[in-house]
Every structure is written in structure tokens, then in C-alpha cells.
């Protein structure tokens, strides 16, 4: 699909900057380059040119690159102007280009949308590209690059091809069972393959939590009685005064969160209200939030003040718990006697490096092997679950006849096709591409 209009946008970062990159795509691209740069440039070669406005005045000296379609990012003619990154320079270039007939400012994600519509990317690769732009940690970058390179798409399309082949064999057996070139009784082989695929899809779906941790972070929640040292630990991990610390019980009323990068893995640490009986009305709301947060955490740090241990009772925790003794600097000798997984002092820094190392190790273990192919969106999981449901129904539907079972194979293949954008995804496009920044 080649668009009738051309689009332009700032494709580099926030201004001012050292360099600003202005990108244009569409049928007017070549004419814009010829006009602003005073003539055409060689394909795919950065060329220094004087860039002029429509009145002939000099805007800037900058590099011009031209990528002829269809061998470009969008599949259309694309050009980039690399100019000095001042707001006035970039604004004047954008104003000049958008002043051409048939050229307009791009909407969020419109360059990538054109790449998808022109067959340069599939939908999974498009989503991975958004992840790559937004990646903040090394794990997020690796995950996004792997999917942007097509590993995830190849898995889904491979399953889809297997289902299309299985359906073809079943229908061939139905329609041409008396022909010599159609294998007799292919059902056993087909349904054995379907059974194996159900297991493969189930294992893949199980990896979604690891993908959530990569994208959103390994969630660590600090629990304990009032004045157990939770906020002091929170500040020590954040390396700043992120939470108010006082001797008054109940100072922390709401959830406070800080994001860490531990060995390339995003880790979200949450400070919570102290757990105690008979709290005030506002404090009770904070305690309920703390318990709810702990229930969904990947790791809970349960703190006790070694100088005054106070049990907090049963806590609704699904994940692992590290029991930590705080304020060890106020005691003499070893107070743990095996009662704690770690002891710390936020005043002297005792045990903090070891605690961070343990959290980082658990976060790394939670995301598994960096080479694993994981579902990266809830949308994928929902469609994969529907695929599995149709396959399970087809596998167990011997009494319904081969025709209906073949139809369920078609529906399963259709769901896989929707993941990569091969079929029926028009209603998703606005939602997906609206999440991109303008210029991408």
C-alpha cells in the first residue's frame, strides 16, 4: 500500500540536542529533497548540503540521506535531514517541509504503521520495535531485539503452518480417501502433532509472567511492623530520601515505589505502611494496600527490628519471603541464630550489598534464559489461549466427525494469524500504533 500523502516528523530525541533528525516518508519525498537541498543526493549516502527555506534563505548546513522505496523502513521513499539540534532550526525545517502540498505532520506511530501496511514488518515485530524504543534495561533491550528480529513471529507462523498442513491432510482424507496419492489414515499422525502443539503452546503461555517481569519489573515489597526500618531500607535501596523516616509509628500511609536496574533487570521496590492491630482509619487503608501488594509480589522482604521484634501475623503472600533483621548495628554479637535470612544496618550499610545481590539473582532467575521466546503481550496470551482451546476441542471431538474437527483447526490457525497481523487485525491498529512516539 503506497500512501497518497507524505508525512514528516522529528524522529530524534528531545530538543535542544546535538543533532536533530527530521524524517519524511511518502511520494513527495524526492521533490522535498530536491527543493530544500538544492538538488538530488545519492541513494543511501550521507551528503552535506545547504538546506534552504521556500524563500531561498539558509536554514542550516546538514546531512541529507535518501532511501528509495521499497527498500526503506516504510517501503516508501524516505529521507532524513540531520541538522543542528536547536528548537529554532528543527522547527524551521519542519515548518518548511510541512508547507509542501501533499505533506503533513505525522501522527504517533505513523511511520511504523506504514511499514506494517507495506509488509516491511508484521504486528509482533512492530510491537517489539515499540519495546525497543522504550527499553530501559539490558534485559528489556535483549528481549525487544530478539522479537524485532522475528524470533517470536517465526514461532507463531511455524505453528500456523503446521495447523494449515494438518487441516489440509484431514480434508484430503475426507474428500479423496480413495485416491492412491493421499496417505491412508493420516489422522493418527495429525492428531499426534496437534497434541504436541498443545503442550508447546501451554509451555509458551506459562512464560508470560517472565515476560511481564522483563517489561514491567520484578516486584519486591517491603513488609513489617511500624518502625521496623522499612522506609530506611527503601531509601537505602533507592540511594535517596524517597520516603519520610521518623520515630513516629504509622508515618508511611501509602505505597511508595522506586525502580532499580540490577544487573540489567528492572526491579520495582515498594515501601508499605507498617502492619499493626487497631490502626487509625487512614492508616488502615494503607495497611490493606500493603497486604494486597504483597499478595501479588514476586518477592517479599519481611523486616523485623532486632532491638524490638514485633510479629505481624499471617500475611497473604504467594511468592517467596526473605525474613530480614534490621538495625543490627544497635546490637552486639550475632543475634540471628538462624532466625533470619539476612541482617542489615541502613546506618552502617551492613548487609545491603548482599541483599541487593540476592534480589538481583532472584530477579534474573525469574526471567529465565535470555534466549527463551516468550509471549510479550497480553493480547498474544489471549489469542494463544483461544488457539489452545480450539485445538483441545478438535483433539477430543472424535464423535463430531472430521469436518467439524478440521474447522476447529482452521479457527486455531486463524487465532495465530491474528497475533502476527496476517488476518483480521484492522480494529487493533489504532490502539497499537497510538502507543508509539511521533516520528516513529
Short mmCIF file of C-alpha atoms in Angstrom, two decimals:
data_model
loop_
_atom_site.label_atom_id
_atom_site.label_comp_id
_atom_site.label_asym_id
_atom_site.label_seq_id
_atom_site.Cartn_x
_atom_site.Cartn_y
_atom_site.Cartn_z
CA UNK A 1 0.00 0.00 0.00
CA UNK A 2 1.62 3.28 -1.11
CA UNK A 3 0.09 6.34 0.57
CA UNK A 4 -1.21 9.34 -1.36
CA UNK A 5 0.26 11.83 1.11
CA UNK A 6 3.67 12.26 2.70
CA UNK A 7 4.39 12.60 6.41
CA UNK A 8 7.15 14.41 8.30
CA UNK A 9 8.24 14.43 11.94
CA UNK A 10 11.14 14.96 14.30
CA UNK A 11 12.48 11.42 14.79
CA UNK A 12 15.27 12.11 17.28
CA UNK A 13 15.10 12.94 20.98
CA UNK A 14 14.01 15.93 23.00
CA UNK A 15 15.35 19.31 21.90
CA UNK A 16 17.73 21.02 22.28
CA UNK A 17 20.24 18.33 21.34
CA UNK A 18 23.47 17.98 19.41
CA UNK A 19 21.69 16.67 16.31
CA UNK A 20 18.03 16.66 15.27
CA UNK A 21 16.82 14.09 12.75
CA UNK A 22 13.82 15.08 10.62
CA UNK A 23 12.26 12.18 8.73
CA UNK A 24 9.87 12.29 5.77
CA UNK A 25 8.15 9.39 4.01
CA UNK A 26 5.84 9.25 1.01
CA UNK A 27 5.54 10.18 -2.67
CA UNK A 28 6.65 13.82 -2.18
CA UNK A 29 9.93 12.84 -0.52
CA UNK A 30 12.14 13.12 -3.60
CA UNK A 31 10.68 16.54 -4.54
CA UNK A 32 11.21 17.83 -0.98
CA UNK A 33 14.85 16.74 -1.01
CA UNK A 34 15.50 18.27 -4.41
CA UNK A 35 13.92 21.57 -3.36
CA UNK A 36 15.35 22.02 0.14
CA UNK A 37 18.80 20.53 -0.56
CA UNK A 38 19.21 22.24 -3.95
CA UNK A 39 19.24 19.00 -5.93
CA UNK A 40 19.05 15.25 -5.52
CA UNK A 41 21.57 13.29 -3.44
CA UNK A 42 22.97 9.80 -4.00
CA UNK A 43 20.85 6.96 -2.64
CA UNK A 44 21.89 5.82 0.86
CA UNK A 45 24.86 8.18 1.04
CA UNK A 46 25.02 10.93 3.68
CA UNK A 47 25.60 14.18 1.80
CA UNK A 48 26.37 17.60 3.29
CA UNK A 49 24.09 20.25 1.81
CA UNK A 50 22.91 23.80 2.47
CA UNK A 51 19.25 23.49 3.43
CA UNK A 52 17.07 26.38 2.33
CA UNK A 53 13.55 27.54 3.10
CA UNK A 54 10.92 28.23 0.45
CA UNK A 55 12.05 31.87 0.22
CA UNK A 56 15.62 30.77 -0.51
CA UNK A 57 17.01 31.74 2.89
CA UNK A 58 19.53 29.41 4.52
CA UNK A 59 18.13 27.33 7.38
CA UNK A 60 21.18 25.24 8.24
CA UNK A 61 24.02 23.14 6.88
CA UNK A 62 23.15 19.50 7.40
CA UNK A 63 23.38 15.93 6.17
CA UNK A 64 20.76 14.53 3.82
CA UNK A 65 20.05 10.82 3.28
CA UNK A 66 17.61 9.39 0.75
CA UNK A 67 16.28 5.81 0.85
CA UNK A 68 14.23 4.92 -2.24
CA UNK A 69 11.25 2.63 -1.78
CA UNK A 70 10.51 -0.17 -1.49
CA UNK A 71 13.91 -0.84 0.13
CA UNK A 72 13.29 1.54 3.04
CA UNK A 73 11.86 1.33 6.55
CA UNK A 74 8.32 2.24 5.46
CA UNK A 75 8.50 0.72 1.97
CA UNK A 76 8.05 4.23 0.52
CA UNK A 77 10.63 6.85 -0.44
CA UNK A 78 12.16 8.03 2.84
CA UNK A 79 14.58 10.87 3.56
CA UNK A 80 16.31 12.15 6.68
CA UNK A 81 17.68 15.61 7.37
CA UNK A 82 20.36 15.66 10.09
CA UNK A 83 20.60 19.25 11.34
CA UNK A 84 21.81 21.09 14.42
CA UNK A 85 19.52 20.25 17.31
CA UNK A 86 18.23 23.67 18.31
CA UNK A 87 14.50 24.19 18.61
CA UNK A 88 14.50 27.03 16.08
CA UNK A 89 16.43 25.02 13.46
CA UNK A 90 14.30 21.91 13.80
CA UNK A 91 11.11 23.96 13.90
CA UNK A 92 12.02 25.84 10.72
CA UNK A 93 12.87 22.62 8.85
CA UNK A 94 9.59 21.02 9.94
CA UNK A 95 7.62 24.13 9.00
CA UNK A 96 9.27 24.27 5.57
CA UNK A 97 8.68 20.58 4.77
CA UNK A 98 5.09 20.60 6.03
CA UNK A 99 4.46 23.63 3.81
CA UNK A 100 4.74 21.50 0.65
CA UNK A 101 1.46 20.40 -0.93
CA UNK A 102 0.72 16.80 -0.02
CA UNK A 103 2.96 16.80 3.07
CA UNK A 104 1.62 16.83 6.63
CA UNK A 105 2.88 16.22 10.15
CA UNK A 106 2.90 12.54 11.13
CA UNK A 107 0.66 11.06 13.80
CA UNK A 108 2.12 8.90 16.62
CA UNK A 109 3.50 5.65 15.20
CA UNK A 110 2.57 6.50 11.61
CA UNK A 111 5.98 5.68 10.11
CA UNK A 112 5.86 2.22 11.69
CA UNK A 113 2.23 1.80 10.70
CA UNK A 114 3.16 2.40 7.06
CA UNK A 115 5.98 -0.15 7.42
CA UNK A 116 3.41 -2.69 8.66
CA UNK A 117 0.86 -1.92 5.94
CA UNK A 118 3.57 -2.19 3.29
CA UNK A 119 4.68 -5.60 4.55
CA UNK A 120 8.03 -4.47 5.99
CA UNK A 121 7.09 -5.65 9.50
CA UNK A 122 4.47 -7.93 10.97
CA UNK A 123 2.44 -6.96 14.04
CA UNK A 124 4.64 -8.78 16.56
CA UNK A 125 7.77 -7.17 15.14
CA UNK A 126 6.00 -3.80 15.29
CA UNK A 127 5.20 -4.27 18.98
CA UNK A 128 8.79 -5.35 19.60
CA UNK A 129 10.02 -2.18 17.93
CA UNK A 130 7.95 -0.13 20.39
CA UNK A 131 9.51 -2.16 23.23
CA UNK A 132 12.98 -1.47 21.86
CA UNK A 133 12.35 2.28 21.77
CA UNK A 134 11.09 2.17 25.37
CA UNK A 135 13.72 -0.27 26.71
CA UNK A 136 15.42 0.96 29.90
CA UNK A 137 17.36 -2.14 30.97
CA UNK A 138 19.62 -4.64 29.24
CA UNK A 139 17.08 -7.44 29.69
CA UNK A 140 14.38 -5.32 28.04
CA UNK A 141 16.73 -4.48 25.17
CA UNK A 142 17.67 -8.14 24.54
CA UNK A 143 14.03 -9.22 24.71
CA UNK A 144 12.91 -6.50 22.30
CA UNK A 145 15.76 -7.12 19.84
CA UNK A 146 15.04 -10.84 19.73
CA UNK A 147 11.37 -10.22 18.92
CA UNK A 148 12.12 -7.38 16.50
CA UNK A 149 14.38 -9.77 14.60
CA UNK A 150 11.41 -12.11 14.12
CA UNK A 151 12.02 -14.94 16.62
CA UNK A 152 8.53 -14.65 18.13
CA UNK A 153 6.85 -14.28 14.73
CA UNK A 154 8.70 -17.31 13.39
CA UNK A 155 7.38 -19.43 16.28
CA UNK A 156 3.75 -18.38 15.73
CA UNK A 157 3.92 -18.67 11.95
CA UNK A 158 5.54 -22.10 12.32
CA UNK A 159 2.64 -23.29 14.44
CA UNK A 160 0.21 -21.79 11.94
CA UNK A 161 1.85 -23.60 9.02
CA UNK A 162 1.67 -26.88 10.92
CA UNK A 163 -2.04 -26.36 11.53
CA UNK A 164 -2.73 -25.45 7.91
CA UNK A 165 -0.91 -28.61 6.83
CA UNK A 166 -2.80 -30.71 9.39
CA UNK A 167 -6.12 -29.31 8.22
CA UNK A 168 -5.20 -29.97 4.57
CA UNK A 169 -4.36 -33.60 5.36
CA UNK A 170 -7.61 -34.12 7.25
CA UNK A 171 -9.66 -32.59 4.44
CA UNK A 172 -7.74 -34.61 1.85
CA UNK A 173 -8.56 -37.77 3.75
CA UNK A 174 -12.24 -36.73 3.82
CA UNK A 175 -12.51 -35.81 0.13
CA UNK A 176 -10.04 -38.11 -1.59
CA UNK A 177 -9.63 -41.13 0.63
CA UNK A 178 -9.90 -43.45 -2.40
CA UNK A 179 -7.02 -41.78 -4.27
CA UNK A 180 -3.62 -43.52 -4.26
CA UNK A 181 -1.57 -40.33 -3.68
CA UNK A 182 -3.42 -39.45 -0.45
CA UNK A 183 -1.91 -41.27 2.55
CA UNK A 184 -4.32 -43.64 4.17
CA UNK A 185 -5.45 -42.87 7.69
CA UNK A 186 -3.41 -39.74 8.29
CA UNK A 187 -5.48 -38.98 11.38
CA UNK A 188 -3.12 -40.62 13.85
CA UNK A 189 -0.17 -38.54 12.68
CA UNK A 190 -2.20 -35.32 12.51
CA UNK A 191 -3.71 -35.61 15.97
CA UNK A 192 -0.41 -36.64 17.49
CA UNK A 193 1.07 -33.43 16.08
CA UNK A 194 -1.86 -31.41 17.45
CA UNK A 195 -1.35 -32.94 20.90
CA UNK A 196 2.32 -31.98 20.81
CA UNK A 197 1.41 -28.44 19.72
CA UNK A 198 -0.99 -28.03 22.64
CA UNK A 199 1.87 -28.86 25.00
CA UNK A 200 4.20 -26.42 23.21
CA UNK A 201 1.65 -23.60 23.36
CA UNK A 202 0.94 -24.29 27.04
CA UNK A 203 4.62 -24.05 27.94
CA UNK A 204 4.89 -20.85 25.91
CA UNK A 205 1.90 -19.28 27.71
CA UNK A 206 3.46 -20.20 31.05
CA UNK A 207 6.39 -17.95 30.15
CA UNK A 208 4.23 -14.82 30.10
CA UNK A 209 4.98 -13.95 33.72
CA UNK A 210 8.70 -13.90 32.91
CA UNK A 211 7.95 -11.55 30.02
CA UNK A 212 5.93 -9.32 32.36
CA UNK A 213 8.90 -9.14 34.71
CA UNK A 214 11.20 -8.15 31.83
CA UNK A 215 8.81 -5.44 30.63
CA UNK A 216 7.30 -4.18 33.91
CA UNK A 217 9.85 -5.25 36.51
CA UNK A 218 10.48 -7.84 39.24
CA UNK A 219 8.21 -6.70 42.06
CA UNK A 220 9.69 -6.54 45.57
CA UNK A 221 7.53 -5.46 48.51
CA UNK A 222 8.88 -4.45 51.93
CA UNK A 223 6.63 -5.50 54.84
CA UNK A 224 6.98 -5.22 58.58
CA UNK A 225 5.65 -3.69 61.78
CA UNK A 226 5.80 0.10 62.29
CA UNK A 227 9.35 1.35 62.89
CA UNK A 228 10.89 -1.91 61.66
CA UNK A 229 13.12 0.10 59.34
CA UNK A 230 11.16 -0.36 56.11
CA UNK A 231 11.44 3.22 54.89
CA UNK A 232 15.12 3.38 55.87
CA UNK A 233 15.77 0.25 53.78
CA UNK A 234 13.67 1.70 50.96
CA UNK A 235 15.76 4.89 50.96
CA UNK A 236 18.99 2.90 51.11
CA UNK A 237 17.97 0.84 48.07
CA UNK A 238 16.81 3.97 46.23
CA UNK A 239 20.01 5.81 47.27
CA UNK A 240 17.97 8.92 48.03
CA UNK A 241 15.41 10.18 50.55
CA UNK A 242 12.40 8.76 48.77
CA UNK A 243 10.39 8.07 51.94
CA UNK A 244 9.96 10.08 55.16
CA UNK A 245 11.68 8.42 58.12
CA UNK A 246 10.63 9.28 61.70
CA UNK A 247 10.32 7.53 65.06
CA UNK A 248 6.56 8.04 64.95
CA UNK A 249 4.64 4.82 64.10
CA UNK A 250 2.43 4.98 61.04
CA UNK A 251 4.42 7.63 59.15
CA UNK A 252 4.09 5.72 55.86
CA UNK A 253 0.41 5.67 54.88
CA UNK A 254 0.54 4.88 51.16
CA UNK A 255 2.61 2.77 48.77
CA UNK A 256 5.90 4.29 47.61
CA UNK A 257 7.79 2.79 44.68
CA UNK A 258 11.30 3.06 43.29
CA UNK A 259 12.71 1.36 40.18
CA UNK A 260 16.17 -0.24 40.23
CA UNK A 261 18.33 -1.71 37.49
CA UNK A 262 20.01 -4.78 38.96
CA UNK A 263 22.38 -6.49 36.52
CA UNK A 264 20.25 -5.37 33.58
CA UNK A 265 16.91 -6.43 35.11
CA UNK A 266 14.23 -3.91 36.05
CA UNK A 267 13.27 -4.27 39.73
CA UNK A 268 10.40 -2.36 41.38
CA UNK A 269 10.70 -1.96 45.16
CA UNK A 270 7.62 -0.85 47.14
CA UNK A 271 7.59 0.59 50.66
CA UNK A 272 4.39 -0.03 52.60
CA UNK A 273 2.55 1.02 55.72
CA UNK A 274 3.55 -0.75 58.95
CA UNK A 275 1.36 -3.73 59.81
CA UNK A 276 -0.25 -3.50 63.23
CA UNK A 277 -3.51 -4.08 65.07
CA UNK A 278 -6.03 -1.29 65.72
CA UNK A 279 -4.63 1.33 63.35
CA UNK A 280 -6.30 4.63 62.60
CA UNK A 281 -8.81 4.91 59.76
CA UNK A 282 -6.36 6.33 57.18
CA UNK A 283 -3.55 4.03 58.30
CA UNK A 284 -5.86 1.02 57.98
CA UNK A 285 -6.36 1.83 54.30
CA UNK A 286 -2.58 1.87 53.85
CA UNK A 287 -2.27 -1.48 55.60
CA UNK A 288 -4.87 -3.03 53.31
CA UNK A 289 -2.96 -1.72 50.29
CA UNK A 290 0.24 -3.21 51.73
CA UNK A 291 -1.31 -6.65 52.17
CA UNK A 292 -2.83 -6.55 48.65
CA UNK A 293 0.52 -5.53 47.16
CA UNK A 294 2.34 -8.30 49.00
CA UNK A 295 -0.16 -10.83 47.66
CA UNK A 296 0.98 -10.21 44.05
CA UNK A 297 4.68 -9.58 44.74
CA UNK A 298 7.47 -11.66 43.22
CA UNK A 299 9.46 -11.31 46.45
CA UNK A 300 8.58 -10.02 49.94
CA UNK A 301 11.17 -8.58 52.31
CA UNK A 302 9.73 -9.13 55.80
CA UNK A 303 11.57 -6.82 58.21
CA UNK A 304 11.88 -7.14 61.97
CA UNK A 305 13.59 -4.66 64.27
CA UNK A 306 16.27 -6.75 66.05
CA UNK A 307 16.08 -4.45 69.06
CA UNK A 308 12.33 -4.92 69.39
CA UNK A 309 11.00 -7.79 67.22
CA UNK A 310 7.26 -7.47 66.57
CA UNK A 311 5.41 -10.24 64.75
CA UNK A 312 2.97 -9.02 62.10
CA UNK A 313 0.89 -12.18 61.97
CA UNK A 314 -0.12 -14.05 58.83
CA UNK A 315 0.44 -12.17 55.59
CA UNK A 316 -1.27 -13.04 52.28
CA UNK A 317 1.91 -13.79 50.34
CA UNK A 318 2.01 -16.06 47.30
CA UNK A 319 5.67 -15.63 46.40
CA UNK A 320 8.90 -16.24 48.32
CA UNK A 321 9.73 -14.32 51.51
CA UNK A 322 13.09 -13.17 52.85
CA UNK A 323 12.99 -12.59 56.60
CA UNK A 324 15.36 -9.74 57.39
CA UNK A 325 16.57 -8.44 60.75
CA UNK A 326 17.13 -4.67 60.73
CA UNK A 327 19.18 -2.30 62.93
CA UNK A 328 21.92 -4.87 63.51
CA UNK A 329 24.29 -2.00 64.32
CA UNK A 330 22.46 -1.48 67.63
CA UNK A 331 23.25 -5.00 68.84
CA UNK A 332 26.43 -6.72 69.88
CA UNK A 333 27.37 -10.16 68.60
CA UNK A 334 25.30 -12.30 66.22
CA UNK A 335 21.60 -12.08 67.10
CA UNK A 336 20.28 -14.21 64.28
CA UNK A 337 20.93 -17.76 65.35
CA UNK A 338 19.42 -18.85 62.04
CA UNK A 339 16.18 -16.91 62.61
CA UNK A 340 16.75 -14.53 59.67
CA UNK A 341 17.75 -14.89 56.05
CA UNK A 342 19.80 -11.69 56.36
CA UNK A 343 20.62 -8.94 58.84
CA UNK A 344 21.16 -5.35 57.80
CA UNK A 345 22.03 -1.90 59.04
CA UNK A 346 20.98 1.05 56.92
CA UNK A 347 23.11 3.32 59.11
CA UNK A 348 26.38 1.44 58.55
CA UNK A 349 25.42 -0.22 55.27
CA UNK A 350 25.89 -3.71 56.71
CA UNK A 351 24.34 -6.46 54.58
CA UNK A 352 22.87 -4.12 51.93
CA UNK A 353 25.20 -5.20 49.12
CA UNK A 354 24.46 -8.86 49.86
CA UNK A 355 20.71 -8.15 49.97
CA UNK A 356 20.84 -6.36 46.59
CA UNK A 357 22.84 -9.25 45.14
CA UNK A 358 20.21 -11.72 46.38
CA UNK A 359 17.34 -9.66 44.93
CA UNK A 360 19.20 -9.35 41.62
CA UNK A 361 19.85 -13.10 41.49
CA UNK A 362 16.18 -13.89 42.15
CA UNK A 363 15.07 -11.38 39.51
CA UNK A 364 17.45 -12.90 36.95
CA UNK A 365 16.20 -16.41 37.79
CA UNK A 366 12.58 -15.26 37.38
CA UNK A 367 13.10 -14.16 33.77
CA UNK A 368 14.92 -17.38 32.87
CA UNK A 369 17.21 -17.90 29.92
CA UNK A 370 17.76 -14.77 27.85
CA UNK A 371 17.28 -16.89 24.71
CA UNK A 372 13.77 -18.05 25.62
CA UNK A 373 10.99 -16.97 23.27
CA UNK A 374 8.19 -15.56 25.42
CA UNK A 375 4.77 -14.03 24.69
CA UNK A 376 5.33 -10.30 25.05
CA UNK A 377 1.73 -9.01 25.22
CA UNK A 378 -1.47 -9.99 26.99
CA UNK A 379 -3.05 -9.87 23.52
CA UNK A 380 -0.76 -12.71 22.47
CA UNK A 381 -1.66 -14.78 25.52
CA UNK A 382 -5.39 -14.32 24.95
CA UNK A 383 -5.14 -15.43 21.31
CA UNK A 384 -2.81 -18.30 22.21
CA UNK A 385 -5.31 -19.44 24.84
CA UNK A 386 -8.07 -19.40 22.23
CA UNK A 387 -5.80 -21.37 19.89
CA UNK A 388 -5.22 -23.98 22.59
CA UNK A 389 -8.95 -24.15 23.34
CA UNK A 390 -9.81 -24.87 19.68
CA UNK A 391 -7.04 -27.47 19.42
CA UNK A 392 -8.16 -29.19 22.61
CA UNK A 393 -11.73 -29.27 21.35
CA UNK A 394 -10.61 -30.68 17.99
CA UNK A 395 -8.47 -33.31 19.66
CA UNK A 396 -11.28 -34.56 21.90
CA UNK A 397 -14.07 -34.34 19.32
CA UNK A 398 -13.86 -37.76 17.65
CA UNK A 399 -17.62 -38.22 17.82
CA UNK A 400 -18.30 -34.97 15.90
CA UNK A 401 -16.71 -36.03 12.65
CA UNK A 402 -13.61 -34.93 10.79
CA UNK A 403 -15.31 -31.98 9.08
CA UNK A 404 -16.02 -30.14 12.35
CA UNK A 405 -12.61 -31.03 13.74
CA UNK A 406 -10.96 -29.60 10.62
CA UNK A 407 -12.96 -26.40 11.10
CA UNK A 408 -11.60 -26.07 14.64
CA UNK A 409 -8.09 -26.42 13.23
CA UNK A 410 -8.92 -23.54 10.89
CA UNK A 411 -10.13 -21.40 13.78
CA UNK A 412 -6.96 -22.20 15.74
CA UNK A 413 -4.77 -21.20 12.78
CA UNK A 414 -6.82 -18.03 12.40
CA UNK A 415 -6.03 -17.01 16.01
CA UNK A 416 -2.32 -17.48 15.41
CA UNK A 417 -2.59 -15.39 12.26
CA UNK A 418 -4.19 -12.58 14.24
CA UNK A 419 -1.18 -12.40 16.55
CA UNK A 420 1.22 -11.52 13.72
CA UNK A 421 -1.36 -9.48 11.81
CA UNK A 422 -1.88 -11.91 8.96
CA UNK A 423 -5.68 -11.81 9.31
CA UNK A 424 -8.40 -9.54 10.72
CA UNK A 425 -6.49 -7.02 12.83
CA UNK A 426 -7.75 -3.69 11.48
CA UNK A 427 -9.54 -2.87 14.74
CA UNK A 428 -6.27 -3.23 16.68
CA UNK A 429 -4.10 -0.93 14.60
CA UNK A 430 -5.16 2.41 16.08
CA UNK A 431 -4.59 1.10 19.61
CA UNK A 432 -1.17 -0.38 18.86
CA UNK A 433 0.32 2.49 16.88
CA UNK A 434 -1.03 5.20 19.18
CA UNK A 435 1.47 3.96 21.78
CA UNK A 436 4.43 4.99 19.61
CA UNK A 437 6.14 8.36 19.84
CA UNK A 438 5.67 10.80 16.98
CA UNK A 439 8.46 10.30 14.43
CA UNK A 440 8.46 6.53 14.83
#
